[in-house]
Amino acid sequence: MASKDAQNQRRGLPSFPPGAPDPDQNLPASSSNPGNQAWQLSRPLPRSFLPTVSLPPGLEYLSQLDLIIIHQQVELLGMILGTETSNKYEIKNSLGQRIYFAVEESICFNRTFCSTLRSCTLRITDNSGREVITVNRPLRCNSCWCPCYLQELEIQAPPGTIVGYVAQKWDPFLPKFTIQNANKEDILKIVGPCATCGCFGDVNFEVKTINEKLTIGKISKYWSGFVNDVFTNADNFGIHVPADLDVTVKAAMIGACFLFDFMFFEHSLAGL
């Protein structure tokens, strides 16, 4: 051990006290082919690598991401029969590695008769199967004629602990929403376009400060082609935000993607 410390000192490297673990052994291993892999920490990080501010369990994956991709899985049964099935989403980083998986929980009656307005719960789990985020959507209206009972989501992280809300705001021309903290205080505003059909291009919802003077990011519904848009209900979203944005706000924006999918882009062959 003494010889190793002496070698480290000659090379300009710091020495470590006897019995201390080599920090290089605790770093996650890299892969030469990261695409389509489920990304997770290979082992717990040493305390010196952890952030000083406590993060909700499981949300540390979001702490350094500036792009979050949400891919809705194609439901062949729903596509063939023209019926609504429970939605499933893969949540990935910019390399296409899956970090979370989301599954909708709702009853068949609500999916059939309430359609896109249905109440539901979306449970988001990490790659170990642990539930890290719960998104609750109550039955609400979706019309400018009912401004007192508009859409709202409740975000819990971890499950049972409310960290924020996504609330629709009344506007006669544009779809507008606010991201709120656990005390229902407005943090950010999301403003969508006048037309959200997205038949031949992406649809962008801008993330702005409360006074709408500064745009800090956007939520994009990517155009997947005419055939996919017409004959399937599989949508792809991208969340572009500053990497240092609070992870609970990023979790709320993931919930906002689900809400936008239900409100503006959910359809099936039964509705053609």
mmCIF file of C-alpha atoms in Angstrom:
data_model
loop_
_atom_site.group_PDB
_atom_site.id
_atom_site.type_symbol
_atom_site.label_atom_id
_atom_site.label_comp_id
_atom_site.label_asym_id
_atom_site.label_seq_id
_atom_site.Cartn_x
_atom_site.Cartn_y
_atom_site.Cartn_z
ATOM 1 C CA MET A 1 0.000 0.000 0.000
ATOM 2 C CA ALA A 2 2.857 2.373 0.866
ATOM 3 C CA SER A 3 4.486 1.772 -2.519
ATOM 4 C CA LYS A 4 1.215 2.470 -4.312
ATOM 5 C CA ASP A 5 0.776 5.775 -2.410
ATOM 6 C CA ALA A 6 4.348 6.736 -3.265
ATOM 7 C CA GLN A 7 3.686 6.042 -6.944
ATOM 8 C CA ASN A 8 0.497 8.114 -6.825
ATOM 9 C CA GLN A 9 2.322 11.027 -5.226
ATOM 10 C CA ARG A 10 5.042 10.945 -7.895
ATOM 11 C CA ARG A 11 2.320 11.038 -10.602
ATOM 12 C CA GLY A 12 0.544 13.952 -8.939
ATOM 13 C CA LEU A 13 -2.411 11.793 -7.886
ATOM 14 C CA PRO A 14 -4.019 12.005 -4.424
ATOM 15 C CA SER A 15 -3.339 9.173 -2.009
ATOM 16 C CA PHE A 16 -6.068 7.494 0.027
ATOM 17 C CA PRO A 17 -5.939 6.304 3.657
ATOM 18 C CA PRO A 18 -5.541 2.573 4.300
ATOM 19 C CA GLY A 19 -8.797 0.669 3.991
ATOM 20 C CA ALA A 20 -10.519 3.353 1.903
ATOM 21 C CA PRO A 21 -12.229 1.988 -1.236
ATOM 22 C CA ASP A 22 -10.846 2.919 -4.604
ATOM 23 C CA PRO A 23 -13.402 5.450 -6.014
ATOM 24 C CA ASP A 24 -12.728 4.252 -9.561
ATOM 25 C CA GLN A 25 -14.245 0.901 -8.675
ATOM 26 C CA ASN A 26 -17.572 2.551 -7.759
ATOM 27 C CA LEU A 27 -18.092 4.383 -11.010
ATOM 28 C CA PRO A 28 -20.795 2.964 -13.331
ATOM 29 C CA ALA A 29 -19.378 1.007 -16.243
ATOM 30 C CA SER A 30 -19.879 2.453 -19.705
ATOM 31 C CA SER A 31 -21.195 0.566 -22.686
ATOM 32 C CA SER A 32 -19.879 0.727 -26.219
ATOM 33 C CA ASN A 33 -23.416 0.346 -27.588
ATOM 34 C CA PRO A 34 -25.785 2.424 -25.432
ATOM 35 C CA GLY A 35 -28.719 2.451 -27.846
ATOM 36 C CA ASN A 36 -31.934 0.710 -26.834
ATOM 37 C CA GLN A 37 -30.536 -0.244 -23.445
ATOM 38 C CA ALA A 38 -32.141 0.265 -20.073
ATOM 39 C CA TRP A 39 -29.927 2.745 -18.260
ATOM 40 C CA GLN A 40 -29.383 2.556 -14.538
ATOM 41 C CA LEU A 41 -26.649 3.003 -11.969
ATOM 42 C CA SER A 42 -24.534 -0.141 -11.774
ATOM 43 C CA ARG A 43 -24.122 0.354 -8.019
ATOM 44 C CA PRO A 44 -24.794 3.122 -5.457
ATOM 45 C CA LEU A 45 -22.568 6.143 -5.891
ATOM 46 C CA PRO A 46 -20.152 7.105 -3.090
ATOM 47 C CA ARG A 47 -21.374 9.894 -0.833
ATOM 48 C CA SER A 48 -18.881 12.331 -2.347
ATOM 49 C CA PHE A 49 -20.603 11.945 -5.748
ATOM 50 C CA LEU A 50 -24.140 12.486 -4.422
ATOM 51 C CA PRO A 51 -25.774 15.924 -4.587
ATOM 52 C CA THR A 52 -25.899 17.876 -1.365
ATOM 53 C CA VAL A 53 -29.637 18.496 -1.724
ATOM 54 C CA SER A 54 -31.804 15.472 -1.019
ATOM 55 C CA LEU A 55 -33.676 14.223 -4.084
ATOM 56 C CA PRO A 56 -36.840 12.123 -4.099
ATOM 57 C CA PRO A 57 -35.851 8.453 -4.436
ATOM 58 C CA GLY A 58 -35.530 7.444 -8.083
ATOM 59 C CA LEU A 59 -35.482 10.975 -9.495
ATOM 60 C CA GLU A 60 -31.681 11.232 -9.438
ATOM 61 C CA TYR A 61 -31.799 9.935 -13.032
ATOM 62 C CA LEU A 62 -33.427 13.225 -14.063
ATOM 63 C CA SER A 63 -30.958 15.526 -12.334
ATOM 64 C CA GLN A 64 -28.598 15.997 -15.317
ATOM 65 C CA LEU A 65 -30.957 15.497 -18.260
ATOM 66 C CA ASP A 66 -31.810 18.357 -20.598
ATOM 67 C CA LEU A 67 -33.775 16.140 -22.991
ATOM 68 C CA ILE A 68 -36.368 13.560 -21.969
ATOM 69 C CA ILE A 69 -37.977 11.447 -24.682
ATOM 70 C CA ILE A 70 -41.377 9.825 -24.163
ATOM 71 C CA HIS A 71 -42.405 7.085 -26.564
ATOM 72 C CA GLN A 72 -45.898 5.635 -26.464
ATOM 73 C CA GLN A 73 -46.015 1.939 -27.203
ATOM 74 C CA VAL A 74 -48.268 0.750 -30.016
ATOM 75 C CA GLU A 75 -51.223 -1.303 -28.801
ATOM 76 C CA LEU A 76 -51.972 -3.751 -31.614
ATOM 77 C CA LEU A 77 -55.240 -4.925 -30.045
ATOM 78 C CA GLY A 78 -56.584 -1.406 -29.833
ATOM 79 C CA MET A 79 -55.400 -0.642 -33.368
ATOM 80 C CA ILE A 80 -57.130 -3.726 -34.804
ATOM 81 C CA LEU A 81 -60.373 -3.510 -32.839
ATOM 82 C CA GLY A 82 -60.568 0.278 -32.757
ATOM 83 C CA THR A 83 -60.888 0.331 -28.963
ATOM 84 C CA GLU A 84 -59.067 2.260 -26.276
ATOM 85 C CA THR A 85 -56.598 0.248 -24.218
ATOM 86 C CA SER A 86 -54.480 1.356 -21.287
ATOM 87 C CA ASN A 87 -51.605 3.529 -22.462
ATOM 88 C CA LYS A 88 -47.996 2.512 -21.917
ATOM 89 C CA TYR A 89 -44.985 4.783 -22.330
ATOM 90 C CA GLU A 90 -41.222 4.380 -22.399
ATOM 91 C CA ILE A 91 -39.290 7.309 -20.959
ATOM 92 C CA LYS A 92 -35.758 7.610 -22.344
ATOM 93 C CA ASN A 93 -32.704 9.837 -22.218
ATOM 94 C CA SER A 94 -31.124 11.522 -25.239
ATOM 95 C CA LEU A 95 -29.176 8.327 -26.067
ATOM 96 C CA GLY A 96 -32.373 6.307 -26.370
ATOM 97 C CA GLN A 97 -31.734 4.417 -23.145
ATOM 98 C CA ARG A 98 -34.855 3.671 -21.138
ATOM 99 C CA ILE A 99 -34.864 5.197 -17.661
ATOM 100 C CA TYR A 100 -38.538 4.775 -16.720
ATOM 101 C CA PHE A 101 -41.646 2.922 -17.839
ATOM 102 C CA ALA A 102 -45.174 4.293 -17.364
ATOM 103 C CA VAL A 103 -48.421 2.304 -17.323
ATOM 104 C CA GLU A 104 -51.947 3.697 -17.192
ATOM 105 C CA GLU A 105 -54.401 2.259 -14.693
ATOM 106 C CA SER A 106 -58.040 2.855 -15.615
ATOM 107 C CA ILE A 107 -61.230 0.851 -15.916
ATOM 108 C CA CYS A 108 -62.674 -0.224 -19.249
ATOM 109 C CA PHE A 109 -65.906 1.736 -18.639
ATOM 110 C CA ASN A 110 -63.996 5.017 -18.332
ATOM 111 C CA ARG A 111 -61.887 4.334 -21.422
ATOM 112 C CA THR A 112 -65.001 3.466 -23.461
ATOM 113 C CA PHE A 113 -67.476 6.133 -22.369
ATOM 114 C CA CYS A 114 -65.264 8.954 -21.059
ATOM 115 C CA SER A 115 -62.616 8.424 -23.741
ATOM 116 C CA THR A 116 -59.875 11.071 -23.551
ATOM 117 C CA LEU A 117 -61.486 12.770 -20.517
ATOM 118 C CA ARG A 118 -61.228 9.618 -18.403
ATOM 119 C CA SER A 119 -59.854 9.591 -14.901
ATOM 120 C CA CYS A 120 -56.770 7.432 -14.502
ATOM 121 C CA THR A 121 -53.541 6.869 -12.628
ATOM 122 C CA LEU A 122 -50.182 6.567 -14.363
ATOM 123 C CA ARG A 123 -47.546 4.658 -12.435
ATOM 124 C CA ILE A 124 -43.948 5.326 -13.433
ATOM 125 C CA THR A 125 -41.347 2.751 -12.455
ATOM 126 C CA ASP A 126 -37.582 2.647 -12.880
ATOM 127 C CA ASN A 127 -35.694 -0.221 -14.501
ATOM 128 C CA SER A 128 -35.678 -2.210 -11.265
ATOM 129 C CA GLY A 129 -39.488 -2.106 -11.133
ATOM 130 C CA ARG A 130 -39.663 0.387 -8.249
ATOM 131 C CA GLU A 131 -42.463 2.934 -8.545
ATOM 132 C CA VAL A 132 -40.908 6.399 -8.352
ATOM 133 C CA ILE A 133 -43.626 8.733 -9.690
ATOM 134 C CA THR A 134 -47.423 8.537 -9.521
ATOM 135 C CA VAL A 135 -49.580 10.772 -11.736
ATOM 136 C CA ASN A 136 -53.261 11.069 -10.762
ATOM 137 C CA ARG A 137 -55.755 12.472 -13.242
ATOM 138 C CA PRO A 138 -59.321 13.105 -12.034
ATOM 139 C CA LEU A 139 -62.342 13.328 -14.329
ATOM 140 C CA ARG A 140 -62.483 16.929 -15.519
ATOM 141 C CA CYS A 141 -63.895 19.003 -18.375
ATOM 142 C CA ASN A 142 -61.948 20.022 -21.458
ATOM 143 C CA SER A 143 -63.820 23.002 -22.817
ATOM 144 C CA CYS A 144 -63.479 26.760 -22.712
ATOM 145 C CA TRP A 145 -67.200 26.815 -21.834
ATOM 146 C CA CYS A 146 -66.459 25.228 -18.432
ATOM 147 C CA PRO A 147 -63.622 27.371 -17.024
ATOM 148 C CA CYS A 148 -64.235 26.367 -13.413
ATOM 149 C CA TYR A 149 -63.533 22.638 -13.796
ATOM 150 C CA LEU A 150 -60.626 22.342 -16.208
ATOM 151 C CA GLN A 151 -57.974 19.639 -16.430
ATOM 152 C CA GLU A 152 -55.557 18.987 -13.578
ATOM 153 C CA LEU A 153 -52.881 16.438 -12.680
ATOM 154 C CA GLU A 154 -51.412 15.594 -9.300
ATOM 155 C CA ILE A 155 -47.750 14.529 -9.233
ATOM 156 C CA GLN A 156 -46.388 12.371 -6.417
ATOM 157 C CA ALA A 157 -42.696 11.509 -6.004
ATOM 158 C CA PRO A 158 -42.248 9.160 -4.277
ATOM 159 C CA PRO A 159 -45.796 7.748 -4.299
ATOM 160 C CA GLY A 160 -47.756 9.277 -1.441
ATOM 161 C CA THR A 161 -45.789 12.547 -1.393
ATOM 162 C CA ILE A 162 -47.266 15.351 -3.488
ATOM 163 C CA VAL A 163 -44.580 17.449 -5.192
ATOM 164 C CA GLY A 164 -46.595 19.379 -7.749
ATOM 165 C CA TYR A 165 -49.558 19.851 -10.040
ATOM 166 C CA VAL A 166 -50.259 20.582 -13.686
ATOM 167 C CA ALA A 167 -53.335 22.766 -14.057
ATOM 168 C CA GLN A 168 -55.111 23.962 -17.191
ATOM 169 C CA LYS A 169 -55.857 27.691 -17.312
ATOM 170 C CA TRP A 170 -58.792 29.180 -19.152
ATOM 171 C CA ASP A 171 -57.956 30.949 -22.399
ATOM 172 C CA PRO A 172 -60.298 31.468 -25.378
ATOM 173 C CA PHE A 173 -57.574 31.072 -28.011
ATOM 174 C CA LEU A 174 -54.532 29.123 -26.795
ATOM 175 C CA PRO A 175 -54.080 26.030 -24.627
ATOM 176 C CA LYS A 176 -52.419 27.229 -21.431
ATOM 177 C CA PHE A 177 -51.266 25.349 -18.359
ATOM 178 C CA THR A 178 -49.294 26.087 -15.224
ATOM 179 C CA ILE A 179 -46.861 23.913 -13.324
ATOM 180 C CA GLN A 180 -47.420 24.329 -9.600
ATOM 181 C CA ASN A 181 -45.535 23.248 -6.510
ATOM 182 C CA ALA A 182 -46.983 21.163 -3.676
ATOM 183 C CA ASN A 183 -48.678 24.298 -2.255
ATOM 184 C CA LYS A 184 -50.355 24.995 -5.612
ATOM 185 C CA GLU A 185 -48.204 28.056 -6.202
ATOM 186 C CA ASP A 186 -47.491 28.753 -9.878
ATOM 187 C CA ILE A 187 -43.889 28.065 -10.951
ATOM 188 C CA LEU A 188 -43.923 27.932 -14.741
ATOM 189 C CA LYS A 189 -46.408 28.360 -17.543
ATOM 190 C CA ILE A 190 -46.867 26.175 -20.635
ATOM 191 C CA VAL A 191 -48.385 27.775 -23.745
ATOM 192 C CA GLY A 192 -49.443 25.693 -26.729
ATOM 193 C CA PRO A 193 -50.209 26.641 -30.324
ATOM 194 C CA CYS A 194 -53.627 27.637 -31.597
ATOM 195 C CA ALA A 195 -53.810 24.479 -33.751
ATOM 196 C CA THR A 196 -52.588 21.209 -32.216
ATOM 197 C CA CYS A 197 -53.459 18.794 -35.038
ATOM 198 C CA GLY A 198 -49.805 18.278 -36.026
ATOM 199 C CA CYS A 199 -50.728 16.657 -39.345
ATOM 200 C CA PHE A 200 -47.485 17.533 -41.125
ATOM 201 C CA GLY A 201 -45.048 18.719 -38.467
ATOM 202 C CA ASP A 202 -44.108 18.899 -34.824
ATOM 203 C CA VAL A 203 -46.369 20.581 -32.279
ATOM 204 C CA ASN A 204 -44.496 22.673 -29.723
ATOM 205 C CA PHE A 205 -45.697 23.746 -26.285
ATOM 206 C CA GLU A 206 -43.404 26.487 -24.961
ATOM 207 C CA VAL A 207 -42.359 26.462 -21.309
ATOM 208 C CA LYS A 208 -42.262 30.039 -20.045
ATOM 209 C CA THR A 209 -41.860 32.057 -16.905
ATOM 210 C CA ILE A 210 -45.083 33.102 -15.198
ATOM 211 C CA ASN A 211 -45.131 36.506 -16.902
ATOM 212 C CA GLU A 212 -44.569 34.734 -20.284
ATOM 213 C CA LYS A 213 -41.639 37.036 -21.110
ATOM 214 C CA LEU A 214 -38.947 34.337 -21.112
ATOM 215 C CA THR A 215 -39.019 30.883 -22.724
ATOM 216 C CA ILE A 216 -36.880 28.347 -20.872
ATOM 217 C CA GLY A 217 -37.796 25.164 -22.744
ATOM 218 C CA LYS A 218 -40.441 23.340 -24.713
ATOM 219 C CA ILE A 219 -42.468 20.146 -24.897
ATOM 220 C CA SER A 220 -42.664 18.844 -28.459
ATOM 221 C CA LYS A 221 -44.998 16.294 -29.943
ATOM 222 C CA TYR A 222 -42.924 14.839 -32.769
ATOM 223 C CA TRP A 223 -44.575 14.165 -36.090
ATOM 224 C CA SER A 224 -44.237 10.441 -36.821
ATOM 225 C CA GLY A 225 -45.621 10.413 -40.358
ATOM 226 C CA PHE A 226 -49.095 10.464 -41.875
ATOM 227 C CA VAL A 227 -49.714 6.707 -41.620
ATOM 228 C CA ASN A 228 -48.711 6.488 -37.972
ATOM 229 C CA ASP A 229 -50.708 9.561 -37.008
ATOM 230 C CA VAL A 230 -53.886 8.329 -38.700
ATOM 231 C CA PHE A 231 -53.836 4.598 -38.032
ATOM 232 C CA THR A 232 -52.203 4.379 -34.604
ATOM 233 C CA ASN A 233 -52.370 6.302 -31.346
ATOM 234 C CA ALA A 234 -48.636 5.950 -30.652
ATOM 235 C CA ASP A 235 -47.125 9.367 -30.012
ATOM 236 C CA ASN A 236 -43.595 10.573 -29.349
ATOM 237 C CA PHE A 237 -42.751 13.560 -27.171
ATOM 238 C CA GLY A 238 -39.575 15.410 -26.303
ATOM 239 C CA ILE A 239 -39.076 17.562 -23.207
ATOM 240 C CA HIS A 240 -36.338 20.188 -23.673
ATOM 241 C CA VAL A 241 -35.427 21.879 -20.392
ATOM 242 C CA PRO A 242 -32.324 23.243 -18.619
ATOM 243 C CA ALA A 243 -30.308 20.410 -17.100
ATOM 244 C CA ASP A 244 -30.260 22.086 -13.677
ATOM 245 C CA LEU A 245 -34.047 22.449 -13.477
ATOM 246 C CA ASP A 246 -35.503 20.984 -10.279
ATOM 247 C CA VAL A 247 -36.216 17.262 -10.700
ATOM 248 C CA THR A 248 -39.735 17.611 -9.276
ATOM 249 C CA VAL A 249 -40.511 20.167 -11.999
ATOM 250 C CA LYS A 250 -39.141 17.738 -14.598
ATOM 251 C CA ALA A 251 -41.410 15.059 -13.135
ATOM 252 C CA ALA A 252 -44.373 17.425 -13.471
ATOM 253 C CA MET A 253 -43.454 18.086 -17.103
ATOM 254 C CA ILE A 254 -43.469 14.338 -17.765
ATOM 255 C CA GLY A 255 -46.989 14.330 -16.355
ATOM 256 C CA ALA A 256 -47.848 17.276 -18.605
ATOM 257 C CA CYS A 257 -46.809 15.192 -21.634
ATOM 258 C CA PHE A 258 -49.288 12.503 -20.624
ATOM 259 C CA LEU A 259 -52.022 15.120 -20.211
ATOM 260 C CA PHE A 260 -51.313 16.649 -23.627
ATOM 261 C CA ASP A 261 -51.424 13.193 -25.198
ATOM 262 C CA PHE A 262 -54.869 12.555 -23.724
ATOM 263 C CA MET A 263 -56.243 15.996 -24.537
ATOM 264 C CA PHE A 264 -54.901 16.678 -28.026
ATOM 265 C CA PHE A 265 -53.438 13.572 -29.661
ATOM 266 C CA GLU A 266 -55.299 10.514 -28.368
ATOM 267 C CA HIS A 267 -57.414 8.819 -31.007
ATOM 268 C CA SER A 268 -58.160 5.390 -32.428
ATOM 269 C CA LEU A 269 -59.648 3.851 -35.542
ATOM 270 C CA ALA A 270 -63.044 3.959 -33.888
ATOM 271 C CA GLY A 271 -63.006 7.718 -34.209
ATOM 272 C CA LEU A 272 -62.176 7.836 -37.908
#
